[in-house]
Structure formats: structure tokens, C-alpha cells
GROMACS .gro file of C-alpha atoms in nm:
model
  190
    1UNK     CA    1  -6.723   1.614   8.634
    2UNK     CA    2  -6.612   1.390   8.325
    3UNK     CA    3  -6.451   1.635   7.970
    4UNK     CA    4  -6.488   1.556   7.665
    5UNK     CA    5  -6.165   1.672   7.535
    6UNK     CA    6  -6.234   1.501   7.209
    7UNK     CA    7  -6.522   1.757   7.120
    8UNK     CA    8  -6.313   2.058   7.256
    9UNK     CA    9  -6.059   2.024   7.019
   10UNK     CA   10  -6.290   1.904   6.755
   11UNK     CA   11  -6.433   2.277   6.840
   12UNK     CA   12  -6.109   2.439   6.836
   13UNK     CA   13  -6.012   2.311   6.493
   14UNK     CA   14  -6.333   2.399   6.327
   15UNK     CA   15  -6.332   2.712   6.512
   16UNK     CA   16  -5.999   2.771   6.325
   17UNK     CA   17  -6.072   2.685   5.990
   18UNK     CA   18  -6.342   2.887   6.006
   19UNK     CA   19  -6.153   3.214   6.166
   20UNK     CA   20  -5.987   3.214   5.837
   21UNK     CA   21  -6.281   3.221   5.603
   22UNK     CA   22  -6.428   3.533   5.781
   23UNK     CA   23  -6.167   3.835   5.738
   24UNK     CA   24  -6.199   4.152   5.496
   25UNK     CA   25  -5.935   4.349   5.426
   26UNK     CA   26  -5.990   4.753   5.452
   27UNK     CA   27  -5.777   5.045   5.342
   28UNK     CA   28  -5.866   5.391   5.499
   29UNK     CA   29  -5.796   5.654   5.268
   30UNK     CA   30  -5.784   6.041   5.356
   31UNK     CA   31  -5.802   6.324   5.125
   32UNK     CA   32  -5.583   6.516   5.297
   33UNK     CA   33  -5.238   6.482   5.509
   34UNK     CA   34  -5.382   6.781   5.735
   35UNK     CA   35  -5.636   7.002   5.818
   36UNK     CA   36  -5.800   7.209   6.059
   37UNK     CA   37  -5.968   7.116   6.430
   38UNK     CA   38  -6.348   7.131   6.388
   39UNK     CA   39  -6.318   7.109   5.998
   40UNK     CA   40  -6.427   6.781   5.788
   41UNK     CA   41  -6.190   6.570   5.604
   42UNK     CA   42  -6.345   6.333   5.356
   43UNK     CA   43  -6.241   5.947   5.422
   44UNK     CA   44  -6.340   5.691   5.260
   45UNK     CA   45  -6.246   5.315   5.293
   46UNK     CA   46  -6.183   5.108   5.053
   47UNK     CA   47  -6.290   4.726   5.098
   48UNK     CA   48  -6.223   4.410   4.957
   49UNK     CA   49  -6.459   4.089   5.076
   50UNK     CA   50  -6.300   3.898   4.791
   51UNK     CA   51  -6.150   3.695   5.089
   52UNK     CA   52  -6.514   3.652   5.205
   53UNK     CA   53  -6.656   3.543   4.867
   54UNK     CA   54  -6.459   3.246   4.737
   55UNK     CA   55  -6.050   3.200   4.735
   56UNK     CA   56  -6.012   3.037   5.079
   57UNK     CA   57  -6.322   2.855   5.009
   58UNK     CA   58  -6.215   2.702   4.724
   59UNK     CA   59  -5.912   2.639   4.841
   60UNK     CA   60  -6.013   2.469   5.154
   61UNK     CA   61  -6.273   2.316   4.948
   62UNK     CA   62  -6.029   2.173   4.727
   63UNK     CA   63  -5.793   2.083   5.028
   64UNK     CA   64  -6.071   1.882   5.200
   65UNK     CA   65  -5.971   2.053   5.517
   66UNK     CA   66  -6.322   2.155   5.533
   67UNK     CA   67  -6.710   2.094   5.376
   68UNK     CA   68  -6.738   2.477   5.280
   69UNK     CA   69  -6.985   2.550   4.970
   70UNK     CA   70  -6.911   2.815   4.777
   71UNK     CA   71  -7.194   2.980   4.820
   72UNK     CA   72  -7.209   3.003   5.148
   73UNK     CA   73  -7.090   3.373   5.207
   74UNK     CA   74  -7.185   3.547   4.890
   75UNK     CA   75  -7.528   3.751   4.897
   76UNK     CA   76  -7.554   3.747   5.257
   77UNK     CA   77  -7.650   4.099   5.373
   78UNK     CA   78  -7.346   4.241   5.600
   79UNK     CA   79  -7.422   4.544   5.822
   80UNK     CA   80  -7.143   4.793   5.794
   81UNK     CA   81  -7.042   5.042   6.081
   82UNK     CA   82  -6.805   5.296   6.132
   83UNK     CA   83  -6.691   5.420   6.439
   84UNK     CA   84  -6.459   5.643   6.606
   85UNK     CA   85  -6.474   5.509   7.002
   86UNK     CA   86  -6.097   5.606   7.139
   87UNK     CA   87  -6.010   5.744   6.812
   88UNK     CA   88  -5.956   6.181   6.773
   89UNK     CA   89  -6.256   6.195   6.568
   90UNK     CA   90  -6.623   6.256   6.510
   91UNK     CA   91  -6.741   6.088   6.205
   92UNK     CA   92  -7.014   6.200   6.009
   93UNK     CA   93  -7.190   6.088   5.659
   94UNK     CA   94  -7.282   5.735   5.592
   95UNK     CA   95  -7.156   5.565   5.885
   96UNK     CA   96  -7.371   5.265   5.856
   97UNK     CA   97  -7.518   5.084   5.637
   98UNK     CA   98  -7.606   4.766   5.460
   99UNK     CA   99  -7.397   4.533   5.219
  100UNK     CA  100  -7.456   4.243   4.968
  101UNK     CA  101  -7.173   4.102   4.807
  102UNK     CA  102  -7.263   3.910   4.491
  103UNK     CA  103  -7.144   3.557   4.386
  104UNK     CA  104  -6.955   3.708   4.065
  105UNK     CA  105  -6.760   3.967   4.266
  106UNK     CA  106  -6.456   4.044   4.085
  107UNK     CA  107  -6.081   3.939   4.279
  108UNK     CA  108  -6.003   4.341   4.192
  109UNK     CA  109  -6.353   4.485   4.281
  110UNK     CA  110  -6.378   4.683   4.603
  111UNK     CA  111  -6.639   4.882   4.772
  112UNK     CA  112  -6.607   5.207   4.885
  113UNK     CA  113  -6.724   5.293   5.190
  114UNK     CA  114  -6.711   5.694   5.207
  115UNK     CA  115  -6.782   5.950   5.538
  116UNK     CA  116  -6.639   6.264   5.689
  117UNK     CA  117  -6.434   6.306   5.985
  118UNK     CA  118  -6.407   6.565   6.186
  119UNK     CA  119  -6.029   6.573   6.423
  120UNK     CA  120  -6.098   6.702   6.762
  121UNK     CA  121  -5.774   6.738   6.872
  122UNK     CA  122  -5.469   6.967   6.764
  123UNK     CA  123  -5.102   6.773   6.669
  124UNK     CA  124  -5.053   6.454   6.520
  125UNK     CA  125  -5.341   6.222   6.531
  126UNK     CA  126  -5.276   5.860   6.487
  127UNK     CA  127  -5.589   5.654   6.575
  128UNK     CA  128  -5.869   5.696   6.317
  129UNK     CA  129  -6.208   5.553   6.325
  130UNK     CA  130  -6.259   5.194   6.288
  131UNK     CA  131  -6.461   4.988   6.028
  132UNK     CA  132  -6.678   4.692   6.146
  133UNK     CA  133  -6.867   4.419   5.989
  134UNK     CA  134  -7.117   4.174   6.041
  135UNK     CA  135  -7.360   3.921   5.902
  136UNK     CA  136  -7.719   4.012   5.924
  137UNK     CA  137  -7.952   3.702   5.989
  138UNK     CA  138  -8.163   3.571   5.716
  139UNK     CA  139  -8.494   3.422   5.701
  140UNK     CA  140  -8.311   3.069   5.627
  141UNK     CA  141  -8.044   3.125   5.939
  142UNK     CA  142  -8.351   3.220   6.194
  143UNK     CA  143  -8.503   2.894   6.076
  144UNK     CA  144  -8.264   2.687   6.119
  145UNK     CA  145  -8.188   2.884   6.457
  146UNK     CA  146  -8.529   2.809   6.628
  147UNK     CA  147  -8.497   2.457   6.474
  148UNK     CA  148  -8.162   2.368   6.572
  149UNK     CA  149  -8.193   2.073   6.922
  150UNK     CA  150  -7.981   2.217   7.197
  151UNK     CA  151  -7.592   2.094   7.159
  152UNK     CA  152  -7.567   2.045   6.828
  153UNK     CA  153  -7.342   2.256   6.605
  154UNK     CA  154  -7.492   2.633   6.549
  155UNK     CA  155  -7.571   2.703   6.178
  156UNK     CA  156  -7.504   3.122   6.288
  157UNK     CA  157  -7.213   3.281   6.138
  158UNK     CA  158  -6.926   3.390   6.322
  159UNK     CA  159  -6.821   3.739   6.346
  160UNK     CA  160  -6.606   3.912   6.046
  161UNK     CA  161  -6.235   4.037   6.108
  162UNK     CA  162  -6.174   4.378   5.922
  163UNK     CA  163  -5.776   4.411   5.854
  164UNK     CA  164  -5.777   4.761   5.866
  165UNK     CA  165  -5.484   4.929   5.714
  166UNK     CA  166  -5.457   5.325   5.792
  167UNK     CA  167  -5.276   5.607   5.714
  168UNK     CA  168  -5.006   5.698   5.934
  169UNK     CA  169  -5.083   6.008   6.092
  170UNK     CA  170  -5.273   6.301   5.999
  171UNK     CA  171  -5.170   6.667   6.106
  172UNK     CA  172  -5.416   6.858   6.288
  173UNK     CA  173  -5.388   7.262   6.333
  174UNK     CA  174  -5.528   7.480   6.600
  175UNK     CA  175  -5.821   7.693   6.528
  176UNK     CA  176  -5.695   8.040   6.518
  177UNK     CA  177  -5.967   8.236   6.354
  178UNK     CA  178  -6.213   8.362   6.557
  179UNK     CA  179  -6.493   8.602   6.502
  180UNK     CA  180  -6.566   8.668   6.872
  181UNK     CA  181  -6.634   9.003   7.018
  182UNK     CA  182  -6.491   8.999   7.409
  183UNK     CA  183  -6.756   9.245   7.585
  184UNK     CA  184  -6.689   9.366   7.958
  185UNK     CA  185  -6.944   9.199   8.210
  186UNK     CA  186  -7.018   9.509   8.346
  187UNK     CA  187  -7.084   9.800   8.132
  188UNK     CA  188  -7.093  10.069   8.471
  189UNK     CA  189  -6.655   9.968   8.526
  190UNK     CA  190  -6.564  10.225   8.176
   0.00000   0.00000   0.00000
């Protein structure tokens, strides 16, 4: 069975440059240091696709490591999710949802992304829900999709990396207030 190591590595490298083009950066902010099991604690996350938009591409454009326009990323709807799989929490609010950076985004212009969380567990909780991105397919990608021959290059975009920077631990309390009545089973035992 003859390889083609030429067009692995050809692959690999684009596959590289490419890596670098899609990552966000994400700060998770919380209003709070501590709370209360069972109680909501606003979040909200504050993101930056700046890195999406245009400063590697221009760079790389202007590099000639790669044929990136600059246009390429900016105004292509992004689906947002948040999500709190192996985390202590059970989010709540606007937890997904849809994005469009513009062409003219400002380097200092961020988005905020804000929800409720709700800690499930008493002590100090460390892991925190997780944001998540990804491009959306356009009219223009699904047409190029179905007209693309089989083994040539694919025109789809490759997922984004969210650098996710969180706070470092949030203290979570015990529920201690109860408004329970404790009633015998059997009434007949007094």
C-alpha cells in the first residue's frame, strides 16, 4: 500500500497554521467569591475573538506563511454554548446562543456572555462550566460543500479553541435553613 508522505505533511503544516488562526480567549468572571448550595451566582464571561478577526491574519498574511484573506472569519455566525459536564454546577440563563463578529471589531472590544450558576456541592469548588464555540455553516460553505470533488482540500472551518481563564475557586456553604416540619409516620405511637 504506497504513502504519500508528501501530502501528509503538506496536511500537517496547513493543519498548523491554521490551529493558530482559530482560538478565542475567555475570562470567566463571578460575582461572588462564595455563596450558598442551591443558590444562583451570576457569571458572566467575558470574550475576546479579536484573535479570530484579523491580527494573526494579517500577520500571516504579511508573512506569506499562508493565503489567509482578511475577511475570512469576520461575520461568520458562531454558535455559543455553555456547559457544565464534570463541573459542580447547573447553569442556567442564556446558555446558548448565536454570535456575529463584525469586520471593524475593536482589538479592546469584548462580548459578554452572561448566565447563572447554580454550585451543587458544599466546599471549595474548582471546575466551573466551560464555554464552547463554533462556526455555523453558511449558505456559501454548504455550496461549496456539495460542490467540492472527493479529495480535494475541504473549504469547512475547523473547530474554535476557547482559552478559558477561570477563577480559582469559589466557596460553597451548606444549606442550613430549613423550613421542614418532621411528622411521626404513625400518629397511633403518642
Amino acid at each position: 500500500l504506497p504513502v504519500n508522505l508528501e501530502d501528509i505533511y503538506k496536511k500537517l503544516r496547513k493543519e498548523d497554521v491554521h490551529a493558530e488562526l482559530y482560538t478565542a480567549t475567555a475570562e470567566l468572571t463571578c460575582a461572588t467569591g462564595e455563596g450558598t448550595v442551591g443558590h444562583p451566582v451570576p457569571f458572566a464571561y467575558e470574550l475576546n475573538l479579536q484573535s479570530l478577526v484579523t491580527p494573526r491574519q494579517r500577520r500571516r498574511a504579511s508573512l506569506g506563511t499562508a493565503s489567509v484573506a482578511s475577511g475570512t472569519v469576520a461575520g461568520c455566525p458562531m454558535l455559543y454554548t455553555i456547559v457544565s459536564d464534570g463541573s459542580d454546577w447547573i447553569v442556567s440563563g442564556k446558555v446558548q446562543g448565536l454570535l456575529r463578529p463584525s469586520p471593524g471589531m475593536e482589538e479592546s472590544e469584548m462580548i459578554s456572555l452572561q448566565f447563572r450558576g447554580i454550585p451543587t456541592q458544599s466546599g471549595i469548588l474548582r471546575n466551573f462550566p466551560e464555554l464552547f464555540l463554533e462556526y455555523l455553516p453558511t449558505k456559501d460553505n454548504h455550496d461549496r460543500n456539495r460542490s467540492t470533488a472527493v479529495g480535494t482540500d475541504n473549504p469547512s472551518r475547523p473547530p474554535i479553541t476557547v482559552q478559558c481563564k477561570n477563577p480559582d475557586c469559589f466557596q460553597s456553604f451548606a444549606y442550613t435553613t430549613s423550613l421542614s416540619l418532621a411528622v411521626p409516620a404513625l400518629l397511633e405511637e403518642f
